[in-house]
Amino acid sequence: MVAFVLVYIVLAYSTVEYLQQSYLRDAEAERSRGLSQQLALIRANIEAEVNAEVFLADSLATLISFSPESTFEQWEQVAMQLTRKAEHIRNIGVAPNDVMAFVYPLQGNERVIGLDFRDYPNQWQTVQQARQAQHIIISGPLELVQGGTAIIARVPIFSDAPHNSQYWGTCSIVLDIDGLFRDAGVYDLPDNVSLAIRGRDGTGADGEVFFGEPGVFQDPLLSETVHLVSGSWQMGLSLKASSAAVPVSNWVKDNLPRVAGYTVALSLLLSFILVLNAYRLAHQISMQDVLTKLPNRRHAMLILEQLSQQGTASRFSIINIDLNRFKQVNDTYGHAVGDALLVEVARRMRHTLRGSDTVARLGGDEFLLILPRVCTREQQDRVKAKLLGEVCGQPFDYQGVHLDISLSLGVACFPEHGNAISELLHHADQAMYQDKQQRKLSAVQA
């Protein structure tokens, strides 16, 4: 009898030890998955908010580019509408010849008027970068002359677009970084987690840490790359030392049967909560296509909605792209070759575009280009020619498979071909279908 009791106690103790260790392992795995999803959601939210609001505010630069003689009153009307639509735009400034002459709202920003960027090396560098690159450059986070910390999008303005040889000045969009991070969920992470962000001025993993502790990047548990209009940031996440697993306490050892039941119940409860939380986050996470790493349909629709809400103040074009004979590639060579072809086409298209353009994968072999400030037939033809040259100019080689790449393109311009996004997409889709039929006919005749 005594031996039986001893065996029972040993088995009970071993069971509790096993359950405790099993629980700790399962909880750690669930916690890592939950944190990974939460960090990915934060990354997607930051990308969507920054890129959408920068593209939204880009319409003021477009107005000045095509109407250099426009007045402060006209600028103010556009800036007023933009700040109403964008939650994180703190102010918008215009600097002819890189000397700040206009800022909206003026109240609280009076000190900015007359500021010559040449007198502020940390800002002058990014102003020059934007001018040389001829596209938007993200600057900061940095301390503002009027007080506070923000990130700034530098938009170069040329009075002879699209040739861009006559530099007019710059437009600066100042975004409230604290509000941006709050709405993106940066401050909603658990207390036992440390988050840091580096890459000031869009310099990515090589850049300076501007949020959190630099020690996070010595051995991060998780990391994500935030892709901006220009450059990137890197986010790192680690667990605080106090969150390390705690060994089974003496109290547990003294209450083996009770602890065994509580451990099982608690393990099931926590697993259920973590699964529910993971399911909730899975419906919110990621506006990125898994295969090509391009923006997906949801991300593209968000950008189109932001652009179209500006009305006729901002004209833009879209190009609907279909990869010809893609089904034949899948059927003949297998899905591995088809996936590799999609990734390569996405890479070539991304390499072709300006920093302010967007290429998204809508699904299957269908892509969509969003081209702000491209609105004339001449500009559209130039983009199409460059795209076809870069993407289709060289064959695709993969594990002994040699394929020629062919695209069908359909163009639509806002608002000429529709004020609603659905109308715009329908027009581009019809134009793409006509282009595909014409290519088939030409192939048959050849």
Short mmCIF file of C-alpha atoms in Angstrom, two decimals:
data_model
loop_
_atom_site.label_atom_id
_atom_site.label_comp_id
_atom_site.label_asym_id
_atom_site.label_seq_id
_atom_site.Cartn_x
_atom_site.Cartn_y
_atom_site.Cartn_z
CA MET A 1 0.00 0.00 0.00
CA VAL A 2 2.78 2.40 0.93
CA ALA A 3 4.62 1.48 -2.24
CA PHE A 4 1.47 2.14 -4.27
CA VAL A 5 1.05 5.58 -2.68
CA LEU A 6 4.68 6.40 -3.36
CA VAL A 7 4.30 5.31 -6.98
CA TYR A 8 1.13 7.39 -7.26
CA ILE A 9 2.87 10.47 -5.84
CA VAL A 10 5.82 10.02 -8.20
CA LEU A 11 3.50 9.59 -11.18
CA ALA A 12 1.40 12.58 -10.14
CA TYR A 13 4.48 14.74 -9.69
CA SER A 14 5.87 13.59 -13.06
CA THR A 15 2.52 14.34 -14.66
CA VAL A 16 2.47 17.87 -13.24
CA GLU A 17 6.05 18.44 -14.35
CA TYR A 18 5.20 17.20 -17.84
CA LEU A 19 2.00 19.26 -18.03
CA GLN A 20 3.81 22.33 -16.74
CA GLN A 21 6.61 22.02 -19.30
CA SER A 22 4.17 21.16 -22.07
CA TYR A 23 2.06 24.16 -21.19
CA LEU A 24 5.09 26.44 -21.18
CA ARG A 25 6.17 25.16 -24.61
CA ASP A 26 2.68 25.48 -26.08
CA ALA A 27 2.14 28.90 -24.57
CA GLU A 28 5.49 30.12 -25.91
CA ALA A 29 4.67 28.86 -29.41
CA GLU A 30 1.19 30.42 -29.33
CA ARG A 31 2.60 33.67 -27.98
CA SER A 32 5.19 33.82 -30.76
CA ARG A 33 2.53 33.21 -33.42
CA GLY A 34 0.25 35.85 -31.92
CA LEU A 35 3.06 38.42 -31.69
CA SER A 36 4.14 37.65 -35.26
CA GLN A 37 0.64 38.33 -36.54
CA GLN A 38 0.30 41.47 -34.43
CA LEU A 39 3.65 42.81 -35.64
CA ALA A 40 2.72 42.08 -39.27
CA LEU A 41 -0.57 43.94 -38.76
CA ILE A 42 1.29 46.97 -37.35
CA ARG A 43 3.61 46.91 -40.36
CA ALA A 44 0.70 46.74 -42.82
CA ASN A 45 -1.15 49.57 -41.03
CA ILE A 46 1.90 51.88 -41.09
CA GLU A 47 2.53 51.18 -44.79
CA ALA A 48 -1.10 51.78 -45.73
CA GLU A 49 -1.48 54.99 -43.71
CA VAL A 50 1.84 56.62 -44.70
CA ASN A 51 1.65 55.73 -48.39
CA ALA A 52 -2.04 56.63 -48.73
CA GLU A 53 -1.72 60.02 -47.01
CA VAL A 54 1.46 60.94 -48.89
CA PHE A 55 -0.19 60.11 -52.23
CA LEU A 56 -3.25 62.08 -51.13
CA ALA A 57 -1.21 65.18 -50.33
CA ASP A 58 0.77 64.80 -53.55
CA SER A 59 -2.15 66.44 -55.36
CA LEU A 60 -1.04 69.91 -54.14
CA ALA A 61 2.36 69.40 -55.74
CA THR A 62 0.60 68.28 -58.92
CA LEU A 63 -1.51 71.45 -58.96
CA ILE A 64 1.58 73.66 -58.65
CA SER A 65 3.50 71.61 -61.21
CA PHE A 66 0.84 72.18 -63.88
CA SER A 67 -0.10 75.69 -62.67
CA PRO A 68 3.06 77.39 -61.34
CA GLU A 69 1.20 80.70 -61.40
CA SER A 70 -1.45 79.48 -58.94
CA THR A 71 -2.00 81.60 -55.83
CA PHE A 72 -1.69 81.07 -52.09
CA GLU A 73 -5.49 81.14 -51.88
CA GLN A 74 -5.74 78.22 -54.30
CA TRP A 75 -3.06 76.31 -52.39
CA GLU A 76 -4.93 76.89 -49.16
CA GLN A 77 -8.19 75.51 -50.56
CA VAL A 78 -6.47 72.30 -51.68
CA ALA A 79 -4.49 71.96 -48.44
CA MET A 80 -7.65 72.46 -46.38
CA GLN A 81 -9.42 69.61 -48.18
CA LEU A 82 -6.41 67.31 -47.86
CA THR A 83 -5.96 67.81 -44.11
CA ARG A 84 -9.65 67.07 -43.60
CA LYS A 85 -9.35 63.72 -45.38
CA ALA A 86 -6.02 62.59 -43.88
CA GLU A 87 -5.96 61.93 -40.14
CA HIS A 88 -2.22 62.22 -39.61
CA ILE A 89 -1.23 65.20 -41.77
CA ARG A 90 -0.03 67.83 -39.30
CA ASN A 91 0.65 70.51 -41.88
CA ILE A 92 1.57 71.01 -45.55
CA GLY A 93 4.24 73.46 -46.69
CA VAL A 94 5.32 74.83 -50.06
CA ALA A 95 8.84 76.18 -50.64
CA PRO A 96 9.53 77.91 -53.99
CA ASN A 97 13.27 77.73 -54.62
CA ASP A 98 13.48 75.73 -51.34
CA VAL A 99 12.47 78.69 -49.15
CA MET A 100 9.26 78.07 -47.19
CA ALA A 101 6.61 80.59 -48.35
CA PHE A 102 3.35 78.82 -47.52
CA VAL A 103 2.18 76.53 -44.72
CA TYR A 104 -1.26 75.23 -43.83
CA PRO A 105 -2.48 75.56 -41.19
CA LEU A 106 -0.51 78.70 -40.39
CA GLN A 107 -1.47 78.84 -36.72
CA GLY A 108 1.30 77.31 -34.64
CA ASN A 109 3.61 77.12 -37.67
CA GLU A 110 4.45 80.81 -38.11
CA ARG A 111 8.14 80.18 -37.43
CA VAL A 112 8.37 78.07 -40.57
CA ILE A 113 7.63 80.96 -42.95
CA GLY A 114 10.87 82.17 -44.52
CA LEU A 115 12.80 79.03 -43.56
CA ASP A 116 15.59 78.33 -46.06
CA PHE A 117 16.27 74.60 -46.20
CA ARG A 118 19.89 75.33 -47.04
CA ASP A 119 20.34 76.52 -43.45
CA TYR A 120 19.23 73.14 -42.02
CA PRO A 121 21.60 70.39 -43.21
CA ASN A 122 19.50 67.53 -41.82
CA GLN A 123 16.52 68.67 -43.93
CA TRP A 124 18.43 70.05 -46.92
CA GLN A 125 19.91 66.63 -47.63
CA THR A 126 16.51 64.98 -48.20
CA VAL A 127 15.23 67.99 -50.18
CA GLN A 128 18.19 67.55 -52.52
CA GLN A 129 17.64 63.79 -52.70
CA ALA A 130 14.02 64.32 -53.77
CA ARG A 131 15.08 66.80 -56.45
CA GLN A 132 17.76 64.50 -57.86
CA ALA A 133 15.57 61.38 -57.72
CA GLN A 134 12.55 63.28 -59.10
CA HIS A 135 10.17 61.47 -56.77
CA ILE A 136 8.94 61.53 -53.18
CA ILE A 137 11.52 61.03 -50.41
CA ILE A 138 10.58 60.20 -46.81
CA SER A 139 12.55 62.23 -44.25
CA GLY A 140 12.79 61.66 -40.50
CA PRO A 141 11.54 61.24 -37.93
CA LEU A 142 13.13 64.58 -37.04
CA GLU A 143 12.66 67.54 -34.71
CA LEU A 144 10.62 70.31 -36.32
CA VAL A 145 11.58 73.98 -36.23
CA GLN A 146 8.13 74.81 -34.82
CA GLY A 147 8.46 72.07 -32.18
CA GLY A 148 7.59 68.39 -32.00
CA THR A 149 8.69 65.29 -33.92
CA ALA A 150 7.32 64.14 -37.26
CA ILE A 151 8.12 62.40 -40.52
CA ILE A 152 8.12 64.51 -43.67
CA ALA A 153 7.46 63.53 -47.26
CA ARG A 154 9.48 65.71 -49.66
CA VAL A 155 7.78 66.09 -53.03
CA PRO A 156 9.91 67.83 -55.69
CA ILE A 157 8.00 70.21 -57.98
CA PHE A 158 9.01 70.77 -61.61
CA SER A 159 7.27 73.34 -63.77
CA ASP A 160 7.79 71.36 -67.01
CA ALA A 161 6.46 67.89 -66.09
CA PRO A 162 7.02 65.22 -67.24
CA HIS A 163 10.46 66.39 -68.55
CA ASN A 164 11.40 67.60 -65.05
CA SER A 165 14.25 69.85 -66.11
CA GLN A 166 12.84 73.10 -64.61
CA TYR A 167 13.02 72.76 -60.83
CA TRP A 168 10.45 74.97 -59.08
CA GLY A 169 10.77 74.01 -55.41
CA THR A 170 9.44 71.48 -52.96
CA CYS A 171 6.24 70.53 -51.17
CA SER A 172 6.55 69.07 -47.65
CA ILE A 173 3.87 66.88 -46.05
CA VAL A 174 4.38 66.64 -42.28
CA LEU A 175 2.85 63.54 -40.64
CA ASP A 176 2.22 63.21 -36.89
CA ILE A 177 4.31 60.14 -36.08
CA ASP A 178 2.91 59.65 -32.58
CA GLY A 179 -0.67 59.59 -33.86
CA LEU A 180 0.37 57.34 -36.75
CA PHE A 181 1.99 54.82 -34.40
CA ARG A 182 -0.97 54.94 -32.02
CA ASP A 183 -3.52 54.19 -34.75
CA ALA A 184 -1.28 51.50 -36.27
CA GLY A 185 -1.26 49.59 -32.94
CA VAL A 186 2.36 50.23 -31.90
CA TYR A 187 1.26 51.03 -28.35
CA ASP A 188 -1.11 48.06 -28.09
CA LEU A 189 1.61 45.42 -27.69
CA PRO A 190 1.75 43.47 -24.39
CA ASP A 191 3.70 44.96 -21.47
CA ASN A 192 6.28 42.18 -21.59
CA VAL A 193 7.30 43.06 -25.16
CA SER A 194 9.86 45.62 -26.34
CA LEU A 195 9.49 47.13 -29.82
CA ALA A 196 12.13 49.16 -31.62
CA ILE A 197 12.16 50.77 -35.08
CA ARG A 198 15.22 51.83 -37.06
CA GLY A 199 15.93 53.32 -40.46
CA ARG A 200 15.66 57.10 -40.03
CA ASP A 201 15.18 58.77 -43.45
CA GLY A 202 14.13 55.41 -44.92
CA THR A 203 17.57 53.80 -44.54
CA GLY A 204 16.19 50.43 -43.38
CA ALA A 205 18.26 47.98 -41.34
CA ASP A 206 21.39 50.13 -41.71
CA GLY A 207 19.72 53.22 -40.27
CA GLU A 208 19.52 54.80 -36.84
CA VAL A 209 17.10 53.56 -34.18
CA PHE A 210 14.44 56.23 -33.64
CA PHE A 211 11.87 54.33 -31.57
CA GLY A 212 12.50 52.00 -28.64
CA GLU A 213 15.77 50.58 -27.33
CA PRO A 214 18.64 49.73 -29.73
CA GLY A 215 19.34 46.55 -27.74
CA VAL A 216 16.20 44.98 -29.21
CA PHE A 217 18.06 44.45 -32.51
CA GLN A 218 20.91 42.49 -30.90
CA ASP A 219 18.77 39.34 -30.79
CA PRO A 220 15.21 40.14 -31.93
CA LEU A 221 12.49 37.55 -31.50
CA LEU A 222 10.67 38.87 -34.58
CA SER A 223 11.30 41.49 -37.26
CA GLU A 224 9.31 43.13 -40.06
CA THR A 225 10.29 45.53 -42.85
CA VAL A 226 8.05 48.57 -43.39
CA HIS A 227 8.13 49.53 -47.09
CA LEU A 228 7.60 53.27 -47.55
CA VAL A 229 7.14 55.38 -50.68
CA SER A 230 10.94 55.63 -50.66
CA GLY A 231 13.18 53.44 -48.55
CA SER A 232 12.09 51.38 -45.58
CA TRP A 233 12.10 51.00 -41.80
CA GLN A 234 12.86 47.83 -39.85
CA MET A 235 10.85 46.84 -36.79
CA GLY A 236 12.30 44.50 -34.17
CA LEU A 237 10.50 42.84 -31.28
CA SER A 238 11.92 41.08 -28.22
CA LEU A 239 10.65 39.81 -24.89
CA LYS A 240 11.64 41.59 -21.69
CA ALA A 241 13.82 39.63 -19.27
CA SER A 242 11.03 39.47 -16.69
CA SER A 243 8.86 37.47 -19.12
CA ALA A 244 11.13 34.38 -18.99
CA ALA A 245 9.49 31.12 -18.01
CA VAL A 246 9.21 30.56 -14.24
CA PRO A 247 9.98 27.07 -12.87
CA VAL A 248 7.36 25.08 -11.00
CA SER A 249 7.03 26.58 -7.52
CA ASN A 250 7.12 24.80 -4.18
CA TRP A 251 3.42 25.47 -3.82
CA VAL A 252 2.79 23.48 -6.99
CA LYS A 253 4.87 20.61 -5.67
CA ASP A 254 2.83 20.61 -2.46
CA ASN A 255 -0.52 20.58 -4.28
CA LEU A 256 0.08 18.07 -7.05
CA PRO A 257 -3.47 16.79 -7.77
CA ARG A 258 -5.03 20.25 -7.66
CA VAL A 259 -2.27 21.81 -9.76
CA ALA A 260 -2.61 19.04 -12.34
CA GLY A 261 -6.27 19.89 -12.88
CA TYR A 262 -5.68 23.63 -12.82
CA THR A 263 -2.77 23.32 -15.25
CA VAL A 264 -4.85 21.38 -17.77
CA ALA A 265 -7.78 23.80 -17.44
CA LEU A 266 -5.55 26.86 -17.67
CA SER A 267 -3.69 25.43 -20.65
CA LEU A 268 -6.96 24.80 -22.48
CA LEU A 269 -8.30 28.25 -21.57
CA LEU A 270 -5.18 30.09 -22.71
CA SER A 271 -4.96 28.05 -25.89
CA PHE A 272 -8.59 28.88 -26.65
CA ILE A 273 -8.00 32.61 -26.03
CA LEU A 274 -4.84 32.65 -28.18
CA VAL A 275 -6.59 30.80 -31.02
CA LEU A 276 -9.48 33.29 -30.93
CA ASN A 277 -7.04 36.20 -30.91
CA ALA A 278 -5.06 34.72 -33.81
CA TYR A 279 -8.28 34.20 -35.78
CA ARG A 280 -9.30 37.84 -35.16
CA LEU A 281 -5.92 39.18 -36.26
CA ALA A 282 -5.86 36.96 -39.35
CA HIS A 283 -8.87 38.88 -40.76
CA GLN A 284 -7.11 42.22 -40.35
CA ILE A 285 -3.56 41.36 -41.25
CA SER A 286 -1.48 42.01 -44.32
CA MET A 287 -2.25 43.96 -47.45
CA GLN A 288 0.62 42.20 -49.21
CA ASP A 289 0.50 39.42 -51.79
CA VAL A 290 2.18 36.37 -50.24
CA LEU A 291 3.90 35.13 -53.42
CA THR A 292 5.18 38.30 -55.10
CA LYS A 293 5.39 40.58 -52.01
CA LEU A 294 3.52 43.22 -54.03
CA PRO A 295 0.53 45.12 -52.61
CA ASN A 296 -2.57 42.98 -52.96
CA ARG A 297 -6.07 43.89 -54.21
CA ARG A 298 -7.14 45.33 -50.85
CA HIS A 299 -4.11 47.63 -50.72
CA ALA A 300 -4.65 48.74 -54.34
CA MET A 301 -8.32 49.52 -53.71
CA LEU A 302 -7.36 51.64 -50.69
CA ILE A 303 -4.93 53.71 -52.77
CA LEU A 304 -7.47 54.12 -55.59
CA GLU A 305 -10.13 55.22 -53.10
CA GLN A 306 -7.80 57.81 -51.58
CA LEU A 307 -6.83 59.17 -55.01
CA SER A 308 -10.39 59.26 -56.37
CA GLN A 309 -11.70 61.11 -53.29
CA GLN A 310 -9.59 64.10 -54.29
CA GLY A 311 -11.85 64.60 -57.32
CA THR A 312 -10.59 66.29 -60.46
CA ALA A 313 -7.82 68.02 -58.49
CA SER A 314 -5.76 64.87 -58.94
CA ARG A 315 -5.72 63.01 -62.24
CA PHE A 316 -4.13 59.60 -62.46
CA SER A 317 -4.00 56.55 -64.71
CA ILE A 318 -4.24 52.83 -64.13
CA ILE A 319 -2.94 50.02 -66.33
CA ASN A 320 -4.57 46.60 -66.10
CA ILE A 321 -1.97 43.94 -66.98
CA ASP A 322 -2.55 40.29 -67.89
CA LEU A 323 0.25 37.77 -68.33
CA ASN A 324 -0.43 36.02 -71.63
CA ARG A 325 -0.37 32.21 -71.88
CA PHE A 326 0.11 31.83 -68.11
CA LYS A 327 -2.30 28.88 -67.87
CA GLN A 328 -0.34 27.13 -70.60
CA VAL A 329 2.86 27.59 -68.57
CA ASN A 330 1.23 26.05 -65.48
CA ASP A 331 -0.23 23.14 -67.45
CA THR A 332 3.01 22.43 -69.33
CA TYR A 333 5.74 23.03 -66.73
CA GLY A 334 3.92 22.93 -63.40
CA HIS A 335 2.94 25.48 -60.77
CA ALA A 336 6.50 25.87 -59.46
CA VAL A 337 7.58 27.37 -62.80
CA GLY A 338 4.37 29.45 -62.94
CA ASP A 339 4.99 30.87 -59.47
CA ALA A 340 8.62 31.67 -60.33
CA LEU A 341 7.44 33.45 -63.51
CA LEU A 342 4.98 35.59 -61.50
CA VAL A 343 7.71 36.55 -59.03
CA GLU A 344 10.10 37.54 -61.84
CA VAL A 345 7.45 39.59 -63.69
CA ALA A 346 6.59 41.37 -60.44
CA ARG A 347 10.27 42.15 -59.85
CA ARG A 348 10.74 43.56 -63.35
CA MET A 349 7.62 45.73 -63.11
CA ARG A 350 8.60 47.07 -59.71
CA HIS A 351 12.06 47.95 -61.07
CA THR A 352 10.48 49.86 -63.96
CA LEU A 353 8.24 52.22 -61.97
CA ARG A 354 8.76 55.54 -60.24
CA GLY A 355 8.81 55.77 -56.47
CA SER A 356 5.32 57.30 -56.45
CA ASP A 357 3.80 54.55 -58.63
CA THR A 358 2.21 51.36 -57.31
CA VAL A 359 2.13 47.90 -58.86
CA ALA A 360 -0.26 45.42 -57.23
CA ARG A 361 -1.17 41.81 -57.87
CA LEU A 362 -4.96 41.49 -58.10
CA GLY A 363 -4.86 37.69 -58.30
CA GLY A 364 -3.76 34.91 -60.62
CA ASP A 365 -1.85 36.44 -63.53
CA GLU A 366 -3.51 39.88 -63.25
CA PHE A 367 -1.62 42.98 -62.10
CA LEU A 368 -2.58 46.64 -61.72
CA LEU A 369 -0.40 49.74 -62.08
CA ILE A 370 -1.46 52.99 -60.37
CA LEU A 371 0.27 56.04 -61.87
CA PRO A 372 -0.30 59.39 -60.08
CA ARG A 373 0.09 62.50 -62.24
CA VAL A 374 0.14 60.44 -65.46
CA CYS A 375 -2.87 61.59 -67.44
CA THR A 376 -1.99 62.24 -71.10
CA ARG A 377 -1.87 59.71 -73.94
CA GLU A 378 1.78 60.54 -74.50
CA GLN A 379 2.69 59.82 -70.86
CA GLN A 380 0.70 56.60 -70.87
CA ASP A 381 2.34 55.38 -74.09
CA ARG A 382 5.75 56.16 -72.64
CA VAL A 383 5.02 54.09 -69.54
CA LYS A 384 3.62 51.21 -71.60
CA ALA A 385 6.66 51.17 -73.89
CA LYS A 386 9.05 51.19 -70.97
CA LEU A 387 7.08 48.48 -69.19
CA LEU A 388 6.99 46.17 -72.22
CA GLY A 389 10.68 46.75 -72.85
CA GLU A 390 11.76 46.00 -69.29
CA VAL A 391 9.42 43.08 -68.62
CA CYS A 392 9.28 41.39 -72.03
CA GLY A 393 12.70 42.38 -73.37
CA GLN A 394 14.52 39.39 -71.89
CA PRO A 395 13.28 35.77 -71.80
CA PHE A 396 12.62 34.04 -68.49
CA ASP A 397 14.95 31.15 -67.59
CA TYR A 398 14.20 28.84 -64.69
CA GLN A 399 15.73 25.41 -64.08
CA GLY A 400 16.22 24.73 -67.76
CA VAL A 401 12.86 26.20 -68.83
CA HIS A 402 13.17 29.03 -71.39
CA LEU A 403 10.06 31.23 -71.83
CA ASP A 404 9.24 34.46 -73.66
CA ILE A 405 7.13 36.89 -71.63
CA SER A 406 4.09 38.57 -73.18
CA LEU A 407 1.74 41.10 -71.58
CA SER A 408 -1.67 42.51 -72.51
CA LEU A 409 -2.29 46.06 -71.29
CA GLY A 410 -5.42 48.12 -70.73
CA VAL A 411 -5.26 51.80 -69.73
CA ALA A 412 -7.85 54.01 -68.04
CA CYS A 413 -7.54 57.60 -66.81
CA PHE A 414 -9.34 59.28 -63.92
CA PRO A 415 -11.75 61.01 -64.28
CA GLU A 416 -12.05 60.78 -68.08
CA HIS A 417 -12.98 57.08 -68.03
CA GLY A 418 -15.02 57.09 -64.84
CA ASN A 419 -15.42 58.86 -61.52
CA ALA A 420 -16.07 55.59 -59.68
CA ILE A 421 -13.34 53.02 -59.11
CA SER A 422 -15.53 50.24 -60.54
CA GLU A 423 -16.02 52.21 -63.78
CA LEU A 424 -12.30 52.89 -64.05
CA LEU A 425 -11.38 49.23 -63.52
CA HIS A 426 -14.05 48.08 -65.99
CA HIS A 427 -12.72 50.42 -68.70
CA ALA A 428 -9.14 49.24 -68.13
CA ASP A 429 -10.26 45.61 -68.17
CA GLN A 430 -12.10 46.07 -71.47
CA ALA A 431 -9.09 47.82 -72.99
CA MET A 432 -6.84 44.98 -71.81
CA TYR A 433 -9.18 42.39 -73.33
CA GLN A 434 -9.11 44.24 -76.68
CA ASP A 435 -5.31 44.33 -76.54
CA LYS A 436 -5.23 40.57 -75.84
CA GLN A 437 -7.54 39.83 -78.77
CA GLN A 438 -5.43 42.01 -81.06
CA ARG A 439 -2.28 40.17 -80.02
CA LYS A 440 -3.92 36.81 -80.70
CA LEU A 441 -5.02 38.03 -84.14
CA SER A 442 -1.53 39.31 -84.94
CA ALA A 443 -0.02 35.99 -83.88
CA VAL A 444 -2.41 34.06 -86.16
CA GLN A 445 -1.69 36.36 -89.13
CA ALA A 446 2.04 36.04 -88.54
#
